[in-house]
């Protein structure tokens, strides 16, 4: 059963490690070149130069563990973020992760802008009187090491309950956030490549024992208002099915037109290793041929697809790993 966690930080910041230059004269930030999407690609690097995360908030532990960064900029010019998601219920099993590229000079510009915005300084952002709102964390790699700034309720607060100094610091942080989430506007349209799907070589699977969506012990699986208005049938759902506001019409699991058929699990045997204490989640990582098979199966699955492994059914949340991530440990609690 999934439970809501108030202010939990299960999806901690992944370790950011400054890679040594491959040859003399190479700086921290190289020009965007022909490196592949993933770690181990010849000529590539998994060094994160700048990253923006939304952390905490009133969401399920599985959502915290699988949450993607708002933006990750790598020293070789790769930019990874999450693209628009199709409005269907239940949603597709895989997130829409996109890859773009910028120049090494523009990577430096973004880091310099973050430094000028106070990411490397001790700034007081205050604590707005908003319960359960996530915080926004900025992380940059500088010559002096990793620097971070964490702003509570950056996108939710209206300035009430804060001092003038705190409101000023937050305005600067919000301006930085807006600049980083609009790279064509910040760097110039010709400075950012077209988006293309990110191709992971490994996938983490966060699992918990399957419970019916309409059982008293299961979380509500209601679609968002936007997706309720004009939703399409989910992958694997019956033809002509439409979402139900309560997860199942008339309280009947068997009559739910969005209910998914169980599928055989193509990855490592579930559930895997516990993903922290007291959260009821486990994790396995698929790579190589298993990752290829899992990604292929997931493309026609939904977030509510039951997966069968070891004679049991499991609810699985999939998280493609980013270049600097290697396994479930990167998704564990960060404190």
Short mmCIF file of C-alpha atoms in Angstrom, two decimals:
data_model
loop_
_atom_site.label_atom_id
_atom_site.label_comp_id
_atom_site.label_asym_id
_atom_site.label_seq_id
_atom_site.Cartn_x
_atom_site.Cartn_y
_atom_site.Cartn_z
CA UNK A 1 0.00 0.00 0.00
CA UNK A 2 1.34 3.39 -0.88
CA UNK A 3 1.20 6.02 1.81
CA UNK A 4 1.63 9.75 1.70
CA UNK A 5 4.77 11.09 3.31
CA UNK A 6 4.69 14.59 4.74
CA UNK A 7 7.94 16.40 4.04
CA UNK A 8 9.83 13.19 3.32
CA UNK A 9 13.07 13.41 1.38
CA UNK A 10 13.33 9.89 0.05
CA UNK A 11 14.54 10.97 -3.35
CA UNK A 12 17.72 12.60 -2.10
CA UNK A 13 20.13 14.43 -4.30
CA UNK A 14 22.27 12.05 -6.29
CA UNK A 15 26.01 12.27 -5.68
CA UNK A 16 27.73 14.78 -7.92
CA UNK A 17 31.35 13.84 -8.55
CA UNK A 18 33.80 16.12 -10.31
CA UNK A 19 35.53 14.01 -12.95
CA UNK A 20 39.20 14.63 -13.66
CA UNK A 21 40.07 16.10 -17.04
CA UNK A 22 40.86 13.43 -19.60
CA UNK A 23 43.84 15.29 -20.99
CA UNK A 24 45.95 18.32 -20.26
CA UNK A 25 44.29 21.63 -20.99
CA UNK A 26 40.73 20.31 -20.60
CA UNK A 27 38.65 22.36 -18.15
CA UNK A 28 35.71 21.40 -15.98
CA UNK A 29 33.27 22.17 -18.79
CA UNK A 30 33.97 20.74 -22.22
CA UNK A 31 32.28 21.55 -25.49
CA UNK A 32 29.19 19.58 -26.38
CA UNK A 33 30.34 16.84 -28.68
CA UNK A 34 29.51 13.36 -29.82
CA UNK A 35 29.26 11.73 -26.41
CA UNK A 36 26.40 9.32 -25.96
CA UNK A 37 23.54 9.65 -23.52
CA UNK A 38 24.94 7.37 -20.88
CA UNK A 39 27.92 6.69 -18.61
CA UNK A 40 30.71 4.68 -20.12
CA UNK A 41 30.28 6.15 -23.58
CA UNK A 42 33.72 6.91 -25.07
CA UNK A 43 34.34 10.63 -24.91
CA UNK A 44 31.43 11.13 -22.48
CA UNK A 45 31.28 12.28 -18.89
CA UNK A 46 28.62 11.99 -16.22
CA UNK A 47 29.73 15.13 -14.36
CA UNK A 48 26.77 17.27 -13.36
CA UNK A 49 27.57 20.97 -13.70
CA UNK A 50 24.18 22.26 -12.60
CA UNK A 51 21.02 20.60 -11.37
CA UNK A 52 17.60 21.75 -10.18
CA UNK A 53 15.47 19.42 -8.04
CA UNK A 54 12.08 19.60 -6.37
CA UNK A 55 12.39 17.75 -3.07
CA UNK A 56 9.97 16.71 -0.36
CA UNK A 57 6.32 17.63 -0.39
CA UNK A 58 3.15 15.69 0.36
CA UNK A 59 3.48 12.83 -2.12
CA UNK A 60 3.91 9.06 -1.95
CA UNK A 61 7.31 7.49 -1.20
CA UNK A 62 7.31 5.93 -4.68
CA UNK A 63 6.83 9.35 -6.25
CA UNK A 64 9.69 10.74 -4.18
CA UNK A 65 12.00 7.88 -5.13
CA UNK A 66 11.29 8.14 -8.85
CA UNK A 67 11.09 11.94 -9.12
CA UNK A 68 13.25 13.34 -11.89
CA UNK A 69 15.22 16.58 -11.66
CA UNK A 70 13.62 19.67 -13.12
CA UNK A 71 16.84 20.10 -15.06
CA UNK A 72 20.28 18.49 -15.17
CA UNK A 73 23.10 20.15 -17.13
CA UNK A 74 26.27 18.13 -17.68
CA UNK A 75 29.79 19.39 -18.19
CA UNK A 76 29.88 18.05 -21.76
CA UNK A 77 26.82 20.12 -22.71
CA UNK A 78 24.07 17.54 -22.32
CA UNK A 79 20.82 18.86 -20.86
CA UNK A 80 18.26 16.41 -19.50
CA UNK A 81 14.77 17.24 -18.33
CA UNK A 82 11.25 15.84 -18.42
CA UNK A 83 9.17 16.73 -21.44
CA UNK A 84 5.39 17.09 -21.68
CA UNK A 85 3.40 14.03 -20.68
CA UNK A 86 0.41 12.83 -22.64
CA UNK A 87 -2.83 13.47 -20.74
CA UNK A 88 -4.29 10.01 -20.25
CA UNK A 89 -5.27 8.06 -17.17
CA UNK A 90 -3.61 5.96 -16.05
CA UNK A 91 -0.39 7.57 -17.33
CA UNK A 92 2.25 5.70 -19.35
CA UNK A 93 4.67 3.60 -17.34
CA UNK A 94 7.70 5.55 -18.56
CA UNK A 95 8.36 9.27 -18.08
CA UNK A 96 9.05 11.43 -21.12
CA UNK A 97 12.74 12.22 -20.54
CA UNK A 98 14.29 14.52 -23.13
CA UNK A 99 17.90 15.25 -24.10
CA UNK A 100 19.23 18.50 -25.56
CA UNK A 101 22.71 19.93 -26.02
CA UNK A 102 24.37 23.26 -25.40
CA UNK A 103 27.97 24.43 -25.76
CA UNK A 104 30.59 24.26 -23.05
CA UNK A 105 30.65 28.07 -22.98
CA UNK A 106 26.92 28.12 -22.28
CA UNK A 107 27.33 25.56 -19.51
CA UNK A 108 29.78 28.00 -17.88
CA UNK A 109 27.32 30.87 -18.41
CA UNK A 110 24.59 28.98 -16.59
CA UNK A 111 26.83 28.07 -13.67
CA UNK A 112 28.11 31.65 -13.45
CA UNK A 113 24.53 32.90 -13.41
CA UNK A 114 23.69 30.51 -10.60
CA UNK A 115 26.70 31.74 -8.61
CA UNK A 116 25.66 35.36 -9.21
CA UNK A 117 22.17 34.45 -7.99
CA UNK A 118 23.56 33.32 -4.64
CA UNK A 119 23.63 29.54 -5.00
CA UNK A 120 27.17 29.46 -3.61
CA UNK A 121 26.35 31.92 -0.82
CA UNK A 122 24.55 31.57 2.50
CA UNK A 123 21.24 33.30 1.77
CA UNK A 124 18.16 33.44 3.97
CA UNK A 125 15.12 32.38 1.95
CA UNK A 126 12.81 32.17 4.93
CA UNK A 127 10.17 29.56 5.66
CA UNK A 128 6.80 30.48 4.11
CA UNK A 129 3.71 29.43 6.10
CA UNK A 130 2.72 26.77 3.55
CA UNK A 131 2.36 23.20 4.76
CA UNK A 132 3.71 20.29 2.76
CA UNK A 133 5.05 22.31 -0.19
CA UNK A 134 8.19 20.96 -1.85
CA UNK A 135 11.47 22.82 -1.77
CA UNK A 136 13.57 23.71 -4.80
CA UNK A 137 17.23 22.77 -4.61
CA UNK A 138 19.87 24.30 -6.87
CA UNK A 139 23.18 22.42 -7.10
CA UNK A 140 26.24 23.62 -8.99
CA UNK A 141 29.79 22.36 -9.46
CA UNK A 142 32.35 25.11 -9.00
CA UNK A 143 36.13 25.22 -8.82
CA UNK A 144 35.70 25.18 -5.03
CA UNK A 145 33.45 22.12 -5.06
CA UNK A 146 29.73 21.45 -4.94
CA UNK A 147 27.50 24.29 -3.77
CA UNK A 148 23.77 24.13 -3.08
CA UNK A 149 20.87 26.40 -2.20
CA UNK A 150 17.51 25.11 -1.03
CA UNK A 151 14.44 27.33 -1.23
CA UNK A 152 11.26 26.21 0.57
CA UNK A 153 8.03 26.60 -1.43
CA UNK A 154 9.76 28.64 -4.15
CA UNK A 155 6.93 28.23 -6.65
CA UNK A 156 4.06 28.23 -4.16
CA UNK A 157 4.70 31.11 -1.74
CA UNK A 158 3.25 34.61 -2.27
CA UNK A 159 5.66 36.45 0.03
CA UNK A 160 3.49 36.53 3.13
CA UNK A 161 5.22 35.82 6.43
CA UNK A 162 8.63 36.77 5.04
CA UNK A 163 10.98 39.68 5.61
CA UNK A 164 11.90 42.10 2.84
CA UNK A 165 15.39 40.55 2.71
CA UNK A 166 13.94 37.06 2.35
CA UNK A 167 11.52 38.15 -0.36
CA UNK A 168 14.40 39.71 -2.29
CA UNK A 169 16.48 36.52 -2.05
CA UNK A 170 13.51 34.48 -3.21
CA UNK A 171 12.85 36.76 -6.18
CA UNK A 172 16.45 36.22 -7.29
CA UNK A 173 16.07 32.45 -6.89
CA UNK A 174 12.80 32.46 -8.83
CA UNK A 175 14.43 34.48 -11.62
CA UNK A 176 17.19 31.85 -11.80
CA UNK A 177 14.62 29.04 -11.87
CA UNK A 178 12.72 30.72 -14.70
CA UNK A 179 15.95 31.25 -16.67
CA UNK A 180 17.05 27.64 -16.27
CA UNK A 181 13.67 26.26 -17.31
CA UNK A 182 13.67 28.38 -20.48
CA UNK A 183 17.10 27.75 -21.97
CA UNK A 184 16.22 28.95 -25.51
CA UNK A 185 15.05 32.25 -24.02
CA UNK A 186 18.09 32.49 -21.75
CA UNK A 187 20.83 31.39 -24.16
CA UNK A 188 19.19 32.11 -27.50
CA UNK A 189 17.11 29.77 -29.62
CA UNK A 190 20.05 28.77 -31.80
CA UNK A 191 22.15 27.83 -28.77
CA UNK A 192 20.03 24.85 -27.73
CA UNK A 193 19.62 21.75 -29.86
CA UNK A 194 16.28 20.17 -30.64
CA UNK A 195 14.99 17.76 -28.02
CA UNK A 196 15.16 14.05 -28.61
CA UNK A 197 14.21 11.15 -26.34
CA UNK A 198 16.82 10.26 -23.74
CA UNK A 199 18.01 6.66 -24.20
CA UNK A 200 18.86 5.12 -20.82
CA UNK A 201 20.97 2.00 -20.50
CA UNK A 202 19.64 1.14 -17.03
CA UNK A 203 16.28 1.34 -15.31
CA UNK A 204 15.41 1.20 -11.61
CA UNK A 205 12.16 -0.52 -10.66
CA UNK A 206 10.55 0.59 -7.39
CA UNK A 207 8.11 -2.12 -6.32
CA UNK A 208 5.49 -2.84 -3.68
CA UNK A 209 2.97 -5.67 -3.37
CA UNK A 210 -0.03 -5.19 -5.64
CA UNK A 211 -3.31 -3.95 -4.16
CA UNK A 212 -6.42 -3.19 -6.16
CA UNK A 213 -6.79 0.56 -6.79
CA UNK A 214 -10.29 0.57 -5.31
CA UNK A 215 -9.50 -1.45 -2.18
CA UNK A 216 -9.67 0.45 1.14
CA UNK A 217 -5.92 -0.05 1.68
CA UNK A 218 -4.88 1.35 -1.71
CA UNK A 219 -4.19 4.98 -2.62
CA UNK A 220 -6.72 6.91 -4.65
CA UNK A 221 -5.86 6.87 -8.33
CA UNK A 222 -7.92 9.78 -9.57
CA UNK A 223 -6.85 11.65 -12.70
CA UNK A 224 -5.96 15.31 -12.59
CA UNK A 225 -8.70 17.80 -13.55
CA UNK A 226 -6.87 18.55 -16.81
CA UNK A 227 -6.66 14.92 -17.84
CA UNK A 228 -10.23 14.20 -16.72
CA UNK A 229 -11.65 16.74 -19.16
CA UNK A 230 -10.49 14.98 -22.31
CA UNK A 231 -8.57 11.83 -21.53
CA UNK A 232 -7.67 9.02 -23.89
CA UNK A 233 -7.58 5.32 -23.07
CA UNK A 234 -4.37 4.35 -21.30
CA UNK A 235 -1.88 1.88 -22.76
CA UNK A 236 -3.22 -1.61 -22.16
CA UNK A 237 -6.74 -0.45 -21.26
CA UNK A 238 -9.86 -1.79 -22.93
CA UNK A 239 -10.87 -0.12 -26.20
CA UNK A 240 -13.28 2.73 -25.64
CA UNK A 241 -12.48 2.91 -21.93
CA UNK A 242 -12.69 6.21 -20.15
CA UNK A 243 -11.21 7.20 -16.79
CA UNK A 244 -13.32 7.04 -13.66
CA UNK A 245 -13.05 9.86 -11.14
CA UNK A 246 -12.90 7.37 -8.27
CA UNK A 247 -10.56 4.84 -9.89
CA UNK A 248 -13.42 2.35 -10.44
CA UNK A 249 -17.10 2.94 -11.17
CA UNK A 250 -19.66 1.96 -8.52
CA UNK A 251 -16.81 0.88 -6.23
CA UNK A 252 -16.26 -2.27 -8.26
CA UNK A 253 -12.70 -3.21 -9.14
CA UNK A 254 -13.83 -5.69 -11.75
CA UNK A 255 -15.88 -3.06 -13.59
CA UNK A 256 -13.08 -0.51 -13.84
CA UNK A 257 -12.57 0.11 -17.59
CA UNK A 258 -9.04 1.41 -17.01
CA UNK A 259 -7.90 -1.67 -15.10
CA UNK A 260 -4.77 -3.19 -16.64
CA UNK A 261 -4.17 -6.85 -17.35
CA UNK A 262 -1.27 -8.44 -15.42
CA UNK A 263 1.93 -8.83 -17.40
CA UNK A 264 4.99 -11.02 -16.88
CA UNK A 265 7.87 -9.01 -15.45
CA UNK A 266 10.84 -8.97 -17.89
CA UNK A 267 13.41 -7.60 -15.43
CA UNK A 268 15.32 -8.98 -12.43
CA UNK A 269 13.18 -10.88 -9.92
CA UNK A 270 11.04 -8.61 -7.77
CA UNK A 271 10.96 -7.15 -5.19
CA UNK A 272 14.71 -6.62 -4.78
CA UNK A 273 16.36 -4.74 -1.92
CA UNK A 274 14.48 -2.49 0.54
CA UNK A 275 14.60 1.17 -0.46
CA UNK A 276 15.00 2.65 3.00
CA UNK A 277 13.39 1.98 6.37
CA UNK A 278 9.67 2.08 6.92
CA UNK A 279 8.57 3.05 3.40
CA UNK A 280 7.45 -0.39 2.20
CA UNK A 281 9.31 -0.14 -1.10
CA UNK A 282 11.95 -2.30 -2.73
CA UNK A 283 14.18 -1.71 -5.73
CA UNK A 284 15.97 -3.61 -8.48
CA UNK A 285 18.04 -2.31 -11.36
CA UNK A 286 17.90 -3.66 -14.90
CA UNK A 287 20.72 -3.04 -17.34
CA UNK A 288 21.99 -4.53 -20.57
CA UNK A 289 19.57 -6.90 -22.32
CA UNK A 290 17.21 -6.84 -19.34
CA UNK A 291 16.92 -3.08 -19.54
CA UNK A 292 16.23 -3.34 -23.27
CA UNK A 293 13.47 -5.90 -22.67
CA UNK A 294 12.00 -3.93 -19.78
CA UNK A 295 11.92 -0.67 -21.71
CA UNK A 296 10.25 -2.40 -24.65
CA UNK A 297 7.55 -3.90 -22.41
CA UNK A 298 7.03 -0.66 -20.50
CA UNK A 299 6.33 1.35 -23.64
CA UNK A 300 2.91 -0.27 -23.90
CA UNK A 301 2.23 -0.38 -20.14
CA UNK A 302 0.75 2.11 -17.69
CA UNK A 303 1.66 3.17 -14.16
CA UNK A 304 -1.16 0.92 -12.89
CA UNK A 305 -0.14 -2.21 -14.82
CA UNK A 306 0.23 -5.21 -12.46
CA UNK A 307 3.50 -7.06 -13.05
CA UNK A 308 3.93 -10.72 -12.10
CA UNK A 309 7.22 -11.98 -10.66
CA UNK A 310 7.94 -14.88 -8.34
CA UNK A 311 4.31 -15.98 -8.35
CA UNK A 312 3.04 -12.61 -7.06
CA UNK A 313 1.72 -9.38 -8.53
CA UNK A 314 3.55 -6.10 -7.97
CA UNK A 315 2.91 -2.44 -8.43
CA UNK A 316 6.05 -1.04 -10.09
CA UNK A 317 7.23 2.54 -10.62
CA UNK A 318 9.93 2.76 -13.27
CA UNK A 319 12.75 5.27 -13.12
CA UNK A 320 15.22 5.37 -16.03
CA UNK A 321 18.64 6.12 -14.59
CA UNK A 322 20.44 9.31 -15.58
CA UNK A 323 24.10 9.40 -16.69
CA UNK A 324 25.48 9.97 -13.18
CA UNK A 325 23.28 7.27 -11.59
CA UNK A 326 24.23 3.60 -11.38
CA UNK A 327 21.56 1.87 -9.32
CA UNK A 328 19.00 1.89 -6.55
CA UNK A 329 21.43 3.48 -4.09
CA UNK A 330 21.12 6.73 -6.04
CA UNK A 331 17.39 6.80 -5.29
CA UNK A 332 17.62 6.03 -1.58
CA UNK A 333 17.00 8.51 1.19
CA UNK A 334 19.40 11.42 1.19
CA UNK A 335 18.71 12.39 4.84
#
